[in-house]
mmCIF file of C-alpha atoms in Angstrom:
data_model
loop_
_atom_site.group_PDB
_atom_site.id
_atom_site.type_symbol
_atom_site.label_atom_id
_atom_site.label_comp_id
_atom_site.label_asym_id
_atom_site.label_seq_id
_atom_site.Cartn_x
_atom_site.Cartn_y
_atom_site.Cartn_z
ATOM 1 C CA MET A 1 160.313 61.291 88.458
ATOM 2 C CA LYS A 2 160.214 64.126 85.246
ATOM 3 C CA ARG A 3 162.356 65.644 87.124
ATOM 4 C CA ILE A 4 164.787 63.420 87.350
ATOM 5 C CA GLY A 5 164.562 62.419 83.550
ATOM 6 C CA LEU A 6 165.193 65.737 82.574
ATOM 7 C CA GLY A 7 168.278 65.773 85.058
ATOM 8 C CA VAL A 8 170.027 63.020 83.025
ATOM 9 C CA ALA A 9 168.893 64.695 79.759
ATOM 10 C CA ALA A 10 170.652 67.995 80.786
ATOM 11 C CA ALA A 11 173.267 65.858 81.490
ATOM 12 C CA ILE A 12 173.819 64.243 78.443
ATOM 13 C CA GLY A 13 173.595 67.181 76.797
ATOM 14 C CA THR A 14 175.691 68.971 78.663
ATOM 15 C CA LEU A 15 178.890 66.356 78.144
ATOM 16 C CA PHE A 16 178.145 66.459 74.117
ATOM 17 C CA LEU A 17 178.226 70.255 74.266
ATOM 18 C CA ILE A 18 181.536 69.655 75.901
ATOM 19 C CA SER A 19 182.692 67.379 73.479
ATOM 20 C CA ALA A 20 181.562 69.064 71.186
ATOM 21 C CA LEU A 21 183.520 71.933 71.918
ATOM 22 C CA GLY A 22 186.435 70.535 72.828
ATOM 23 C CA SER A 23 186.603 68.793 69.712
ATOM 24 C CA LEU A 24 186.952 72.704 68.344
ATOM 25 C CA PHE A 25 190.587 73.243 69.804
ATOM 26 C CA PRO A 26 193.698 71.504 68.039
ATOM 27 C CA PRO A 27 194.731 67.653 68.971
ATOM 28 C CA PHE A 28 197.545 67.311 70.928
ATOM 29 C CA ASP A 29 199.229 64.045 73.069
ATOM 30 C CA VAL A 30 196.926 63.352 76.359
ATOM 31 C CA THR A 31 198.669 61.072 78.813
ATOM 32 C CA PRO A 32 196.450 59.058 80.339
ATOM 33 C CA PRO A 33 196.542 60.640 83.335
ATOM 34 C CA ALA A 34 195.216 63.796 81.783
ATOM 35 C CA ALA A 35 192.500 62.159 79.988
ATOM 36 C CA MET A 36 191.086 60.027 83.369
ATOM 37 C CA LEU A 37 191.536 63.783 85.012
ATOM 38 C CA ALA A 38 189.409 65.306 82.010
ATOM 39 C CA SER A 39 186.733 63.273 81.590
ATOM 40 C CA ALA A 40 185.904 62.687 85.519
ATOM 41 C CA ALA A 41 186.075 67.148 84.739
ATOM 42 C CA MET A 42 183.483 66.459 82.075
ATOM 43 C CA ILE A 43 181.255 64.127 84.338
ATOM 44 C CA PHE A 44 181.099 66.583 87.225
ATOM 45 C CA VAL A 45 179.835 69.550 84.944
ATOM 46 C CA ALA A 46 177.248 67.195 84.012
ATOM 47 C CA ALA A 47 176.482 66.323 86.592
ATOM 48 C CA LEU A 48 176.600 69.498 88.172
ATOM 49 C CA ALA A 49 173.996 70.620 85.611
ATOM 50 C CA GLY A 50 171.667 67.717 86.212
ATOM 51 C CA THR A 51 171.349 68.726 89.745
ATOM 52 C CA TRP A 52 170.449 72.117 88.275
ATOM 53 C CA VAL A 53 167.766 70.654 85.847
ATOM 54 C CA ALA A 54 166.343 68.270 88.519
ATOM 55 C CA ARG A 55 166.399 69.910 91.179
ATOM 56 C CA ARG A 56 166.317 66.839 93.304
ATOM 57 C CA ASN A 57 168.809 64.546 94.636
ATOM 58 C CA PHE A 58 170.688 63.467 91.677
ATOM 59 C CA VAL A 59 173.787 61.323 93.211
ATOM 60 C CA ALA A 60 172.295 57.980 92.571
ATOM 61 C CA PRO A 61 170.961 59.133 88.453
ATOM 62 C CA ALA A 62 174.247 61.028 88.139
ATOM 63 C CA VAL A 63 176.460 58.021 89.038
ATOM 64 C CA CYS A 64 174.337 55.060 87.166
ATOM 65 C CA LEU A 65 174.702 57.607 84.035
ATOM 66 C CA SER A 66 178.856 57.670 84.088
ATOM 67 C CA PHE A 67 178.630 53.737 85.309
ATOM 68 C CA ALA A 68 176.593 53.378 81.212
ATOM 69 C CA LEU A 69 178.482 55.780 79.827
ATOM 70 C CA SER A 70 181.785 54.201 80.636
ATOM 71 C CA LEU A 71 180.203 50.625 79.507
ATOM 72 C CA PHE A 72 179.516 52.268 76.675
ATOM 73 C CA VAL A 73 182.639 53.544 76.272
ATOM 74 C CA ILE A 74 184.049 49.499 77.228
ATOM 75 C CA TYR A 75 181.651 48.566 74.582
ATOM 76 C CA ILE A 76 183.102 50.323 71.653
ATOM 77 C CA LEU A 77 186.623 49.769 72.556
ATOM 78 C CA HIS A 78 186.106 45.891 72.155
ATOM 79 C CA SER A 79 184.031 46.335 69.220
ATOM 80 C CA ILE A 80 187.352 47.886 67.552
ATOM 81 C CA ALA A 81 189.568 44.941 69.377
ATOM 82 C CA ALA A 82 187.307 42.507 67.852
ATOM 83 C CA VAL A 83 187.566 43.319 64.101
ATOM 84 C CA ALA A 84 191.739 43.113 64.908
ATOM 85 C CA GLY A 85 191.046 40.227 66.298
ATOM 86 C CA GLN A 86 191.963 41.179 70.279
ATOM 87 C CA GLY A 87 188.343 40.598 71.049
ATOM 88 C CA ASP A 88 188.573 39.818 74.579
ATOM 89 C CA PHE A 89 186.022 41.661 76.739
ATOM 90 C CA PHE A 90 187.593 40.919 80.221
ATOM 91 C CA ALA A 91 191.089 42.030 78.981
ATOM 92 C CA ILE A 92 189.711 45.387 77.532
ATOM 93 C CA ALA A 93 187.153 45.931 80.548
ATOM 94 C CA THR A 94 189.991 45.650 83.391
ATOM 95 C CA ARG A 95 192.679 47.341 81.137
ATOM 96 C CA ASN A 96 190.425 50.436 81.004
ATOM 97 C CA SER A 97 188.787 49.900 84.655
ATOM 98 C CA LEU A 98 191.230 52.904 85.750
ATOM 99 C CA PHE A 99 189.311 55.513 84.427
ATOM 100 C CA LEU A 100 185.521 54.389 86.103
ATOM 101 C CA LEU A 101 186.921 55.470 88.826
ATOM 102 C CA PRO A 102 187.332 58.648 88.681
ATOM 103 C CA ASN A 103 184.284 59.312 86.314
ATOM 104 C CA MET A 104 182.388 58.175 89.820
ATOM 105 C CA ALA A 105 184.301 60.274 91.623
ATOM 106 C CA GLY A 106 183.339 63.381 89.247
ATOM 107 C CA ALA A 107 179.955 62.078 88.784
ATOM 108 C CA LEU A 108 179.468 62.009 92.822
ATOM 109 C CA ALA A 109 180.785 65.355 93.674
ATOM 110 C CA GLY A 110 179.396 66.900 90.885
ATOM 111 C CA ALA A 111 175.623 65.485 92.239
ATOM 112 C CA ILE A 112 176.848 66.621 95.900
ATOM 113 C CA VAL A 113 178.022 70.229 95.425
ATOM 114 C CA GLY A 114 175.395 70.673 93.170
ATOM 115 C CA GLN A 115 172.868 69.493 95.567
ATOM 116 C CA ARG A 116 174.664 72.040 98.337
ATOM 117 C CA LEU A 117 174.742 75.119 96.014
ATOM 118 C CA PHE A 118 171.369 74.494 94.312
ATOM 119 C CA ARG A 119 169.785 73.703 97.730
ATOM 120 C CA HIS A 120 169.195 77.177 99.187
ATOM 121 C CA ARG A 121 167.727 78.453 95.907
ATOM 122 C CA TRP A 122 165.033 75.719 95.977
ATOM 123 C CA ARG A 123 164.109 76.525 99.458
ATOM 124 C CA ASP A 124 163.761 80.714 98.408
ATOM 125 C CA GLU A 125 161.662 79.489 95.635
ATOM 126 C CA ARG A 126 159.270 77.455 98.025
ATOM 127 C CA GLY A 127 159.017 80.469 100.253
ATOM 128 C CA GLY A 128 161.695 79.134 103.067
ATOM 129 C CA LEU A 129 164.609 80.535 104.861
ATOM 130 C CA SER A 130 167.804 80.099 103.092
#
């Protein structure tokens, strides 16, 4: 359980690092498909980092982290819309649910690819065959 917690912390730290590096570049007009792909790529890299640190099956924590972050974004959007008098949570969630699917796919793919990449390394550390 300790390794899974460390993996989640590494995934969150990786997301913060990628976001910080992304903020160094000047802003430009991003279309929704490009934003969805960028978000999925960020989650993919974060799940890969979490799997590397956890050295365990990290699929469920990666997907849960992705879902929790999506809910957090929807909550922030709801808070902003509520000030403008347009705070219908269900409407906001349905409009932004399209971002949820690429994020889940990125988290799932990152955790599975991480398991496959790092499985041989774990066997070698324990003295097994690769």
